Amino acid sequence: MTSLILKRLGIGLITVLAVSVIIFFGTKILPGDAAQIRMGQQATAENVAALREKLGLDKSYVMQYLTWLGNFVRGDLGISLSSDVPIVNLISDRYQNTLYVSVLTAVIGVPISLMLGIMAAMFPGSLYDRVLTFISVTLVAAPEFFTATLMVLLFVFALGIGTAVVVGSTEGKGVFELISHFALPITTLSFVIASQLIRMSRAAVLNVMSSPYIEMAILKGVPRRRIIFRHALLNAIGPIVNVVALNLAYLVTGVIVVEIYFGYSGLATLIVQGVQTRDFVLVQCLGMIFCLTYVVLMLIADIAAYASNPRLRHPK
Amino acid sequence: MSTTDTPIGAHPDMLGGMPDGDKTDHFVAPYDEGVSFDELPDAPPKARFRLTTTGKIGAFFVIFWFFIAVFGPMLAPYGENDLPFPDAYSEFQVPQAGAWLGTDVQDRDILSRIMYGAGRTIGISVIATLIAYFIGVVLGIGAAVSSPRVDMVMSRINDAFLSLPTIMLGLVVVAAVGSSIPVLIITAGCIYASVVFRLARALGQEIMVMDFVEAAKARGEGRWWIITREIWPNAAMPLITDFGLRLIYIILFVSSLSFLGLGVQPPQADWGSMVRDNLGALQYGASVIPVLAPALAIATLTVGINLVVDDISAQSGGKLSKRL
Amino acid sequence: MTDSPNQNEVIFEAKNLQISAIRDDGTELPIVKGVDFKVRRGEVIALIGESGSGKTTISLSALGYCKPGLKFAGGEALLLGKDVSKMSTDELRPSRGINVAYLAQSAAATFNPSIKINEQVTESPVLHGTKTQAEADEKALKLYHALELPDPENIGDRFPHQVSGGQLQRLMAAMALCGEPDLLVLDEPTTALDVTTQIEVLKAFKQVIKEEGAAAIYVTHDLAVVAQIADHIVVLYNGEVKEAGPTDIIINRPQHPYTKRLMNAIKPLPEAGQGESSSDEYLRKDPALEAKDVDAGYGGLDADGTPKFPVLRDINVAIERGKTVGIIGESGCGKSTLARVLAGLLPAASGEVLLHGKTLPPALANRTRDQLQKVQFVYQMADTALNPRQKITDILGRPVEFYLGLKGADKRQRVEELLDMVELPRQFADRYPHELSGGQKQRVNLARALAAEPEVVLCDEVTSALDTIVGANVIELLKRLRRETGVSFVFISHDLSTVSNFADEIVVLYAGRVAEQGSTDKVLSPPYHPYTRLLVSSVPETRIGWLEEAAQTREAKAGVAGAVKLTKKGCPFFERCPLAIPGTCETIDPPQRLDGAGHIIECHREVSELGG
Ligand SMILES: Nc1ncnc2c1ncn2[C@@H]1O[C@H](COP(=O)(O)OP(=O)(O)OP(=O)(O)O)[C@@H](O)[C@H]1O
Ligand code: SF4
Ligand SMILES: [Mg+2]
């Protein structure tokens, strides 16, 4: 078990390195270089060359990569090409919005979806199950901005609550104020991950519920509640944690669309700006941050899967 | 219970003979001497595949949008950048005769743009899915039949790609080379090829360890025969079903990029970018239609595909969803 | 249990019981078509029949339970006078586990992998309030002792995957009995076990059923087992009762043609003088295929050239031209591995395989087409051995074309001849495998091997997945083919009876080593290798009272079937051997004792000590 987890951690580390290579060299295909872009069109050749040297751009790509990676690990993220500001500052100005929305979505959306999904698995084929399944099959395939539009229709147009844009500062707001501040993005994202979570948690529990040992428990006359909470959930917990981690990883994508849709600034808007202004130093950094989050969540998903296997938990 | 004298195995009104002449509980069912009992009859054939109601609704939308994708530009009332009311120029006009869905942020006819956009969104996605399938299937099945070492190297590289959020990869590529329709197609195709690779490789491996493949190897068949005659016919069906799912994800990916302003570039119409262009309508409270209409178009298409796919996989024993 | 154990009390009665399957399109398909039988206190009723006859479905009705997709369609299932087929789950709950308990076919699947054994065993009576936890624990402990489980005090603290299959099967019996039910429903509880383990489990079951004064419904397809354990037999075919009566009558004087068919399909007991050609002087003059000093295993080779997971050690086997060699041994002893080495599917780690005295390259890829053609392999599961996307004509036609170069009409004609050979109608050529029944698929599987016109055909458990009658027919076919084609067969099976009435020579494998080999007559008569003796005495006879005799005469120690362990040196049978010589047997490889021509026993004991 420990060795399996260590192995998985090792693979995770290799993945992170591979990711950094892809991101670094991916942005290197770009014609033109950082020095030229930062100095602008009017800069003299000497000035550009001087800056190139200062930024280490005259070194080989491999050296540049190693320096960049080393700096990244130490928290030195470099200077934005388009705005000439240290990227750390750009990020620290905006990361809260992204963090608030994703954490609040996770805290509110995940438990509710899991409950709904597990309940659907407890009464398979019931009206409740069929309606829920239909809704999640529908929402799972719909784009985030469709769900967002539905939310705006519901809250802003039908109920007359708030506006279709998130405006104002979050300074000094408590949890509940934050929730109402970000009500639209949070509900949108919750719906998006809920559709996945409901389907997958329902499937995970149903899978366990159809195993022979559950049939045996029924034939032993074990009451329904005990079958679910002692016999089934114990074996379904691993798959469910796995599902949750996978879906949180998915939030990374959802957050980007939602920020643009509701027009508040966060890390996602920042990276989109970076792409539009071809500020690849910024894109590299933010890309790494998003990918790292994603890789860590995938790691948790896999470790949850190992941990759920009793053969690994209690070796012979 | 007082009927203890009823012979075992015999229901009072279906008693057979009482052979042996003795009073034991011996029951023998009536029989024909001629009947042989060599083998039990096989199970009856499975019911034929039928779409459920939701599946039919899904199929309707899919057919509808593919039709529009092909014939939309011919049927559209205006060109994609024409103004229906050039004299009364005003953004976000309400639906009215001559512009059934109203006009957008630049006073263009929304209905026409959706009809033009259909071809672009669906076309890009379908071509990208085909590319993803071609690359993914060739490499995936190739890895499955290769030596373990080659297979491991290929899978590890693929895993690294898979462990990135697709939208991030898309952003990095667009940041590097800029956005155009060919770039979109190739990017989407390559990114999703890694998902297809994983599926094709898993399928290939599953089939590779089947006894009939080993039998072919033991017969001395070459690798080409094994791939084309033994593996491919068995992998094709599940792969085709998965095509629908992959198409959904690619449509969503392409639309999301367009929505972020990094996909199809103006003034060309595309559903994702239409949502973005017209977000203002929603935010100023002008109208919902300019945003809702293209979003709804994507949703009905992807949900429609999903309803059909869901039907198919449910009826093929839900195996597909397990593989994914 | 009631206070006055009335011997005639009817515990369960099925009255015109009908159960249907609900198809996808909502129509109903009758599975059980009006079945009647009764179970009285202290009585064991056996339901026998082949797969698909509805045995399991009927037995579950005693618990008022239908598998998902099935439903009660009529009649009554009376448990202690109450019709359980019409009760809701809530109404049934109090009686499940207390009045009636269930033992499933696979214990490994029916134990919850995440909960300790003891909690699962005692769960039912404790939840129903018929016992306190302490009382239930005490009862469980008693049962562990009665079922001869190792380390009974602590076994309950383990998780299910921490005990062996045979032990888990007995633990499941403890789970069923802990609530002291009036009726036990046992569904093929010994089918998954080796013969040497089966006998122990059977003995324990029989004993415990008697002591607890319960009644039982015992589901099986094995008549020999039925003869040991049942008082009454109900013969089922296609959801109907064909014959029912006391065990003695059904076994010895069956009336219905189907019952007679079943009885005829029972293999004769393994005894000397059954092999097709039983010549005393069995000489190895002209072996077609030969294994010399073969070591093999899985997981790649370590630095010292031994496999990571060694399975076979020092194997010497020869397959005489035109003869049949049976390979026998319990599950996991390496039978399939040996066949795979002979076929070249698994290269040997050391030693060599010879075809007509010439060494074969170990790996398939290096063998010539000619060499490949000569040795053909038949897989156990026809389902996975036949490509589901190829028609029978392609499956059989390919080797014909590949090895013999026949094309077009010649090929088609050869395919039809092959179908004739395996007694299948010619029009099957245009069918796909899933349009054939299990036995028919197995015939196609055989025909494919014969299509290559080989010299040696390796058959790995080709009848084990088939029903009794179907399997018996396949054996008949094999015998005919052997006579007509002169091909050598290697016939692998865990079932000594099957092997003994088909093979000229028998190789007994134990834990990856040959324990004994020689002509069928020699191997099946004294002197025996101690393991062969155990095997021979474990094969159940279809004779009432055999179990008691066998249990008495068998050496007690040999019965405790541990997991088969491979050893690097010495005799692997040491731990179970009643004749073992401590200090010698487990440290030194046993020598080959020769008892007449070609009969080899690998044992430290002298041949004279092994006789009698
Ligand atoms: N691919 C494999 N990798 C590792 N170990 C294996 C593999 N296949 C079989 N084994 C192990 O090798 C041993 C012998 O297996 P083998 O299949 O030859 O036994 P067998 O006698 O045919 O058993 P059975 O009667 O159950 O078919 C077993 O312990 C098994 O677990
Ligand atoms: S060698 Fe020893 S342990 Fe092995 S069978 Fe002979 S007597 Fe028994
Ligand atoms: Mg085997």
mmCIF file of N, CA and C in Angstrom, chain B residues 40, chain C residues 17-19 30-33 35 37 47-62 65 67 70 187-188 217 219-220 234-241 258 467:
data_model
loop_
_atom_site.group_PDB
_atom_site.id
_atom_site.type_symbol
_atom_site.label_atom_id
_atom_site.label_comp_id
_atom_site.label_asym_id
_atom_site.label_seq_id
_atom_site.Cartn_x
_atom_site.Cartn_y
_atom_site.Cartn_z
ATOM 1 N N LEU B 40 -29.932 -27.978 -23.097
ATOM 2 C CA LEU B 40 -31.025 -27.058 -22.843
ATOM 3 C C LEU B 40 -31.095 -26.071 -23.997
ATOM 4 N N LEU C 17 -45.255 -23.526 -7.917
ATOM 5 C CA LEU C 17 -44.487 -22.272 -7.911
ATOM 6 C C LEU C 17 -44.093 -21.858 -9.329
ATOM 7 N N GLN C 18 -44.369 -20.606 -9.635
ATOM 8 C CA GLN C 18 -44.000 -20.093 -10.967
ATOM 9 C C GLN C 18 -43.233 -18.788 -10.819
ATOM 10 N N ILE C 19 -42.161 -18.694 -11.576
ATOM 11 C CA ILE C 19 -41.348 -17.473 -11.550
ATOM 12 C C ILE C 19 -41.047 -17.087 -12.995
ATOM 13 N N PRO C 30 -41.471 -17.257 -18.756
ATOM 14 C CA PRO C 30 -41.484 -18.169 -17.605
ATOM 15 C C PRO C 30 -40.136 -18.872 -17.441
ATOM 16 N N ILE C 31 -39.631 -18.863 -16.211
ATOM 17 C CA ILE C 31 -38.360 -19.507 -15.904
ATOM 18 C C ILE C 31 -38.636 -20.768 -15.099
ATOM 19 N N VAL C 32 -39.532 -20.640 -14.143
ATOM 20 C CA VAL C 32 -39.947 -21.782 -13.324
ATOM 21 C C VAL C 32 -41.425 -21.982 -13.602
ATOM 22 N N LYS C 33 -41.759 -23.207 -14.042
ATOM 23 C CA LYS C 33 -43.100 -23.391 -14.615
ATOM 24 C C LYS C 33 -43.957 -24.329 -13.777
ATOM 25 N N VAL C 35 -43.679 -25.658 -9.977
ATOM 26 C CA VAL C 35 -42.866 -26.667 -9.323
ATOM 27 C C VAL C 35 -43.439 -26.953 -7.941
ATOM 28 N N PHE C 37 -42.666 -29.170 -4.325
ATOM 29 C CA PHE C 37 -41.921 -30.101 -3.467
ATOM 30 C C PHE C 37 -42.038 -29.648 -2.023
ATOM 31 N N LEU C 47 -31.927 -30.260 -5.169
ATOM 32 C CA LEU C 47 -32.455 -29.849 -6.465
ATOM 33 C C LEU C 47 -31.334 -30.058 -7.463
ATOM 34 N N ILE C 48 -31.530 -30.955 -8.427
ATOM 35 C CA ILE C 48 -30.455 -31.134 -9.396
ATOM 36 C C ILE C 48 -30.941 -30.800 -10.793
ATOM 37 N N GLY C 49 -30.008 -30.447 -11.610
ATOM 38 C CA GLY C 49 -30.334 -30.059 -12.974
ATOM 39 C C GLY C 49 -29.147 -29.321 -13.544
ATOM 40 N N GLU C 50 -29.210 -29.091 -14.857
ATOM 41 C CA GLU C 50 -28.073 -28.426 -15.491
ATOM 42 C C GLU C 50 -28.244 -26.928 -15.440
ATOM 43 N N SER C 51 -27.247 -26.207 -15.903
ATOM 44 C CA SER C 51 -27.355 -24.759 -15.829
ATOM 45 C C SER C 51 -28.545 -24.307 -16.667
ATOM 46 N N GLY C 52 -29.273 -23.362 -16.130
ATOM 47 C CA GLY C 52 -30.449 -22.888 -16.837
ATOM 48 C C GLY C 52 -31.714 -23.642 -16.484
ATOM 49 N N SER C 53 -31.606 -24.647 -15.610
ATOM 50 C CA SER C 53 -32.802 -25.407 -15.276
ATOM 51 C C SER C 53 -33.619 -24.728 -14.189
ATOM 52 N N GLY C 54 -33.096 -23.659 -13.598
ATOM 53 C CA GLY C 54 -33.872 -22.905 -12.616
ATOM 54 C C GLY C 54 -33.633 -23.306 -11.178
ATOM 55 N N LYS C 55 -32.558 -24.067 -10.931
ATOM 56 C CA LYS C 55 -32.285 -24.529 -9.565
ATOM 57 C C LYS C 55 -32.151 -23.393 -8.577
ATOM 58 N N THR C 56 -31.246 -22.454 -8.897
ATOM 59 C CA THR C 56 -30.969 -21.366 -7.971
ATOM 60 C C THR C 56 -32.213 -20.519 -7.745
ATOM 61 N N THR C 57 -32.920 -20.229 -8.814
ATOM 62 C CA THR C 57 -34.124 -19.411 -8.718
ATOM 63 C C THR C 57 -35.132 -20.046 -7.765
ATOM 64 N N ILE C 58 -35.320 -21.358 -7.904
ATOM 65 C CA ILE C 58 -36.283 -22.038 -7.040
ATOM 66 C C ILE C 58 -35.811 -22.012 -5.592
ATOM 67 N N SER C 59 -34.521 -22.260 -5.398
ATOM 68 C CA SER C 59 -34.045 -22.337 -4.021
ATOM 69 C C SER C 59 -34.169 -20.980 -3.336
ATOM 70 N N LEU C 60 -33.956 -19.906 -4.073
ATOM 71 C CA LEU C 60 -34.062 -18.578 -3.454
ATOM 72 C C LEU C 60 -35.496 -18.234 -3.088
ATOM 73 N N SER C 61 -36.452 -18.894 -3.731
ATOM 74 C CA SER C 61 -37.842 -18.589 -3.415
ATOM 75 C C SER C 61 -38.147 -18.945 -1.961
ATOM 76 N N ALA C 62 -37.374 -19.847 -1.374
ATOM 77 C CA ALA C 62 -37.596 -20.189 0.026
ATOM 78 C C ALA C 62 -37.327 -18.998 0.932
ATOM 79 N N TYR C 65 -37.206 -14.482 -2.120
ATOM 80 C CA TYR C 65 -36.351 -13.571 -2.870
ATOM 81 C C TYR C 65 -36.279 -13.965 -4.333
ATOM 82 N N LYS C 67 -34.024 -12.828 -7.852
ATOM 83 C CA LYS C 67 -32.940 -11.984 -8.369
ATOM 84 C C LYS C 67 -33.555 -10.828 -9.150
ATOM 85 N N LEU C 70 -36.373 -10.829 -12.085
ATOM 86 C CA LEU C 70 -37.298 -11.955 -11.993
ATOM 87 C C LEU C 70 -38.445 -11.574 -11.065
ATOM 88 N N ASP C 187 -26.505 -23.345 -2.191
ATOM 89 C CA ASP C 187 -26.432 -23.273 -3.646
ATOM 90 C C ASP C 187 -25.032 -23.662 -4.114
ATOM 91 N N GLU C 188 -24.880 -24.881 -4.602
ATOM 92 C CA GLU C 188 -23.593 -25.371 -5.109
ATOM 93 C C GLU C 188 -22.437 -25.000 -4.180
ATOM 94 N N ILE C 217 -32.228 -27.328 1.678
ATOM 95 C CA ILE C 217 -32.402 -27.461 0.235
ATOM 96 C C ILE C 217 -31.003 -27.341 -0.350
ATOM 97 N N VAL C 219 -28.654 -27.352 -3.621
ATOM 98 C CA VAL C 219 -28.687 -27.192 -5.080
ATOM 99 C C VAL C 219 -27.352 -27.631 -5.668
ATOM 100 N N THR C 220 -27.375 -28.500 -6.661
ATOM 101 C CA THR C 220 -26.118 -28.907 -7.279
ATOM 102 C C THR C 220 -26.382 -29.551 -8.627
ATOM 103 N N VAL C 234 -34.955 -33.859 -6.271
ATOM 104 C CA VAL C 234 -35.890 -33.304 -7.241
ATOM 105 C C VAL C 234 -35.094 -33.015 -8.504
ATOM 106 N N VAL C 235 -35.453 -33.672 -9.606
ATOM 107 C CA VAL C 235 -34.718 -33.478 -10.853
ATOM 108 C C VAL C 235 -35.419 -32.417 -11.685
ATOM 109 N N LEU C 236 -34.690 -31.367 -12.025
ATOM 110 C CA LEU C 236 -35.279 -30.251 -12.755
ATOM 111 C C LEU C 236 -34.741 -30.196 -14.174
ATOM 112 N N TYR C 237 -35.632 -29.826 -15.089
ATOM 113 C CA TYR C 237 -35.181 -29.598 -16.456
ATOM 114 C C TYR C 237 -36.003 -28.453 -16.998
ATOM 115 N N ASN C 238 -35.322 -27.376 -17.382
ATOM 116 C CA ASN C 238 -36.011 -26.263 -18.019
ATOM 117 C C ASN C 238 -37.174 -25.733 -17.176
ATOM 118 N N GLY C 239 -36.951 -25.625 -15.872
ATOM 119 C CA GLY C 239 -37.963 -25.037 -15.001
ATOM 120 C C GLY C 239 -39.106 -25.954 -14.623
ATOM 121 N N GLU C 240 -38.985 -27.247 -14.915
ATOM 122 C CA GLU C 240 -40.039 -28.184 -14.540
ATOM 123 C C GLU C 240 -39.436 -29.355 -13.789
ATOM 124 N N VAL C 241 -40.241 -29.953 -12.899
ATOM 125 C CA VAL C 241 -39.787 -31.158 -12.216
ATOM 126 C C VAL C 241 -39.977 -32.335 -13.155
ATOM 127 N N TYR C 258 -34.888 -38.295 -18.828
ATOM 128 C CA TYR C 258 -33.889 -37.267 -18.548
ATOM 129 C C TYR C 258 -33.010 -37.670 -17.367
ATOM 130 N N ASP C 467 -21.941 -28.488 -19.065
ATOM 131 C CA ASP C 467 -22.837 -29.280 -18.233
ATOM 132 C C ASP C 467 -22.505 -30.755 -18.358
#
